[in-house]
Amino acid sequence: MAGTKHGDGSDGGTGRCGAKPVAQRLLATATRLFAEQGYDRTSVQEIVDAAGVTKGALYHYFGSKDDLLHEVYGRVLRLQQERLDHFAEADAPVERRLRDAAADVVVTTIENLDDTKIFFRSMHHLGPEKDKQVRAERRRYHERFRALIEEGQRGGVFTDAVPADLIVDYHFGSVHHLGTWYREDGPLSPRQVADHLADLLMRALRP
């Protein structure tokens, strides 16, 4: 995982090749290369050469190449978890909180589409511990989202005819497929896609 330490001593943590801190520059470079040529076809040497740092600098911040892959997705998931927690804890009716959360995960996924595409295409390359960690982080997110649905079901706001787990899978199945069809130059903006998918979810939950 990326740290907040200084660099490896050769660039004082900010680097001679740009203003970005070393860890941030390494992550941005790895993301670009993974997207362009695939995780398995990108070597550590290519990453450090493109980032303008040494292997020692990379291993100072990331223990391995799969640490970089884990962080590519981890930073998106942390953002989404933070925003979901914010929506879930808001002082608003449960239907508003759920719709806001459902739309937000679509927008944040589209805004970080390269990261999510890279991860879902390459997550099978993660080692057992990293894979277990990612699955636990995703499960925590899905459980918090499901809790909003269950809250509405208990209050009679949402139908309980469909299991909450199935509704969660329905929405996130749509989210996870965004990378296969969404295009920046397409007819729909991220917000429009988010509104459509959130409205579909809410209609499926009507009593």
Coordinates of C-alpha atoms in Angstrom, one line a residue:
M1 CA 0.0 0.0 0.0
A2 CA 1.2 3.5 -0.6
G3 CA 2.8 5.2 2.3
T4 CA 3.5 8.8 3.4
K5 CA 7.2 8.5 3.9
H6 CA 9.8 10.4 2.0
G7 CA 11.4 9.0 -1.1
D8 CA 14.4 6.7 -1.4
G9 CA 16.9 9.5 -0.8
S10 CA 17.5 10.3 -4.5
D11 CA 14.7 12.7 -4.9
G12 CA 13.5 13.8 -1.5
G13 CA 10.0 12.3 -2.0
T14 CA 8.9 14.7 -4.7
G15 CA 11.0 13.5 -7.6
R16 CA 13.1 15.2 -10.3
C17 CA 10.6 14.1 -13.1
G18 CA 7.6 15.9 -11.8
A19 CA 5.9 17.5 -8.8
K20 CA 4.0 14.4 -7.8
P21 CA 5.3 12.5 -4.7
V22 CA 7.1 9.3 -5.7
A23 CA 4.4 6.9 -4.5
Q24 CA 1.7 8.8 -6.3
R25 CA 3.7 9.0 -9.5
L26 CA 4.5 5.3 -9.4
L27 CA 0.8 4.5 -8.9
A28 CA -0.2 6.8 -11.8
T29 CA 2.4 5.2 -14.1
A30 CA 1.5 1.7 -13.1
T31 CA -2.2 2.4 -13.8
R32 CA -1.5 3.8 -17.2
L33 CA 0.8 0.8 -18.2
F34 CA -1.7 -1.7 -16.8
A35 CA -4.5 -0.1 -18.8
E36 CA -2.4 0.1 -22.0
Q37 CA -0.7 -3.3 -22.1
G38 CA -2.2 -5.4 -19.3
Y39 CA -1.0 -6.2 -15.8
D40 CA 0.7 -9.5 -16.6
R41 CA 2.6 -7.9 -19.6
T42 CA 3.9 -5.0 -17.6
S43 CA 7.2 -5.5 -15.7
V44 CA 8.4 -3.7 -12.6
Q45 CA 11.3 -2.4 -14.7
E46 CA 9.0 -0.8 -17.2
I47 CA 7.1 0.9 -14.3
V48 CA 10.1 2.4 -12.7
D49 CA 11.7 3.4 -16.0
A50 CA 8.5 5.2 -17.0
A51 CA 8.1 6.8 -13.6
G52 CA 11.8 7.9 -13.5
V53 CA 12.7 6.2 -10.2
T54 CA 14.7 3.2 -9.1
K55 CA 13.4 -0.2 -8.1
G56 CA 14.4 0.6 -4.6
A57 CA 12.0 3.5 -4.6
L58 CA 9.2 1.3 -5.8
Y59 CA 9.8 -1.3 -3.1
H60 CA 10.1 1.4 -0.5
Y61 CA 6.4 2.2 -1.0
F62 CA 5.0 -1.0 -2.5
G63 CA 6.2 -4.5 -1.5
S64 CA 5.4 -6.0 -4.9
K65 CA 3.7 -5.5 -8.2
D66 CA 0.5 -6.9 -6.9
D67 CA 0.6 -4.3 -4.1
L68 CA 0.3 -1.8 -6.9
L69 CA -2.6 -3.6 -8.4
H70 CA -4.3 -3.8 -5.0
E71 CA -3.8 -0.1 -4.5
V72 CA -5.2 0.8 -7.9
Y73 CA -8.6 -0.6 -6.8
G74 CA -8.2 0.0 -3.1
R75 CA -8.1 3.8 -3.5
V76 CA -11.4 3.7 -5.4
L77 CA -13.0 1.4 -2.9
R78 CA -11.9 3.6 0.0
L79 CA -13.4 6.6 -1.6
Q80 CA -16.7 4.8 -2.3
Q81 CA -16.8 3.4 1.2
E82 CA -16.3 6.8 2.7
R83 CA -19.1 8.3 0.5
L84 CA -21.4 5.4 1.3
D85 CA -20.9 5.9 5.0
H86 CA -21.7 9.6 4.5
F87 CA -25.0 8.8 2.7
A88 CA -26.0 6.0 5.1
E89 CA -25.6 8.3 8.1
A90 CA -27.3 11.3 6.7
D91 CA -30.4 12.7 8.3
A92 CA -32.8 11.8 5.5
P93 CA -35.5 9.2 4.7
V94 CA -34.1 5.8 3.8
E95 CA -35.3 6.0 0.2
R96 CA -33.3 9.2 -0.3
R97 CA -30.2 7.8 1.4
L98 CA -30.3 4.6 -0.7
R99 CA -30.9 6.4 -4.0
D100 CA -28.0 8.8 -3.3
A101 CA -25.7 5.9 -2.5
A102 CA -26.9 3.9 -5.6
A103 CA -26.2 6.9 -7.9
D104 CA -22.9 7.8 -6.3
V105 CA -21.3 4.4 -6.8
V106 CA -22.1 4.7 -10.5
V107 CA -20.6 8.2 -10.8
T108 CA -17.4 7.3 -8.8
T109 CA -17.0 4.1 -10.8
I110 CA -17.2 6.0 -14.1
E111 CA -14.9 8.7 -12.9
N112 CA -12.3 6.0 -12.0
L113 CA -13.2 3.6 -14.9
D114 CA -9.6 2.8 -15.9
D115 CA -8.9 1.7 -12.3
T116 CA -11.9 -0.5 -12.0
K117 CA -11.4 -2.1 -15.4
I118 CA -7.8 -2.9 -14.6
F119 CA -8.7 -4.4 -11.4
F120 CA -11.6 -6.6 -12.5
R121 CA -9.5 -7.7 -15.5
S122 CA -6.5 -8.6 -13.4
M123 CA -7.6 -9.4 -9.8
H124 CA -6.9 -13.1 -10.4
H125 CA -3.2 -12.1 -10.3
L126 CA -3.4 -11.1 -6.7
G127 CA -1.8 -13.3 -4.1
P128 CA -4.1 -15.1 -1.6
E129 CA -3.7 -12.6 1.2
K130 CA -4.4 -9.5 -1.0
D131 CA -7.3 -11.3 -2.7
K132 CA -8.8 -12.1 0.8
Q133 CA -8.3 -8.5 1.8
V134 CA -10.0 -7.1 -1.2
R135 CA -12.9 -9.4 -0.9
A136 CA -13.4 -8.4 2.7
E137 CA -13.3 -4.7 1.8
R138 CA -15.9 -5.2 -1.0
R139 CA -18.0 -7.3 1.3
R140 CA -18.0 -4.5 3.9
Y141 CA -19.2 -2.1 1.3
H142 CA -22.0 -4.4 0.0
E143 CA -23.1 -5.1 3.6
R144 CA -23.5 -1.4 4.3
F145 CA -25.5 -0.9 1.1
R146 CA -27.6 -4.0 1.9
A147 CA -28.3 -2.6 5.4
L148 CA -30.1 0.4 3.8
I149 CA -32.3 -1.9 1.8
E150 CA -33.1 -4.0 4.8
E151 CA -33.9 -0.8 6.8
G152 CA -36.4 0.2 4.2
Q153 CA -37.9 -3.3 4.0
R154 CA -38.4 -3.4 7.8
G155 CA -40.1 -0.1 7.7
G156 CA -42.4 -1.1 4.8
V157 CA -40.9 1.5 2.5
F158 CA -39.4 -1.1 0.2
T159 CA -40.9 -4.5 -0.9
D160 CA -39.6 -7.5 1.0
A161 CA -40.7 -9.8 -1.8
V162 CA -37.2 -9.9 -3.2
P163 CA -34.3 -10.8 -0.9
A164 CA -32.0 -7.8 -0.1
D165 CA -28.9 -9.8 -1.2
L166 CA -30.4 -10.3 -4.7
I167 CA -31.2 -6.6 -5.0
V168 CA -27.6 -5.8 -4.1
D169 CA -26.3 -8.2 -6.7
Y170 CA -28.6 -6.7 -9.3
H171 CA -27.3 -3.2 -8.8
F172 CA -23.7 -4.0 -8.5
G173 CA -23.8 -6.3 -11.5
S174 CA -24.8 -3.2 -13.5
V175 CA -22.0 -1.2 -11.9
H176 CA -19.3 -3.8 -12.6
H177 CA -20.3 -3.9 -16.2
L178 CA -19.9 -0.2 -16.8
G179 CA -16.4 -0.7 -18.1
T180 CA -17.6 -2.9 -20.9
W181 CA -19.9 -0.3 -22.6
Y182 CA -19.6 3.2 -21.1
R183 CA -17.7 5.7 -23.3
E184 CA -16.9 9.3 -22.4
D185 CA -18.0 10.4 -25.9
G186 CA -21.3 8.5 -25.6
P187 CA -24.8 10.0 -25.4
L188 CA -25.1 9.8 -21.6
S189 CA -23.1 11.7 -19.0
P190 CA -22.0 9.9 -15.8
R191 CA -24.8 11.6 -13.9
Q192 CA -27.4 10.5 -16.4
V193 CA -26.2 6.9 -16.2
A194 CA -26.3 7.1 -12.4
D195 CA -29.8 8.5 -12.3
H196 CA -31.1 5.9 -14.7
L197 CA -29.6 3.0 -12.8
A198 CA -30.6 4.4 -9.4
D199 CA -34.2 4.9 -10.6
L200 CA -34.2 1.3 -11.9
L201 CA -33.2 0.1 -8.4
M202 CA -35.8 2.2 -6.7
R203 CA -38.5 1.0 -9.0
A204 CA -37.5 -2.6 -8.2
L205 CA -38.0 -1.9 -4.5
R206 CA -41.4 -0.3 -4.7
P207 CA -43.9 -2.2 -2.4

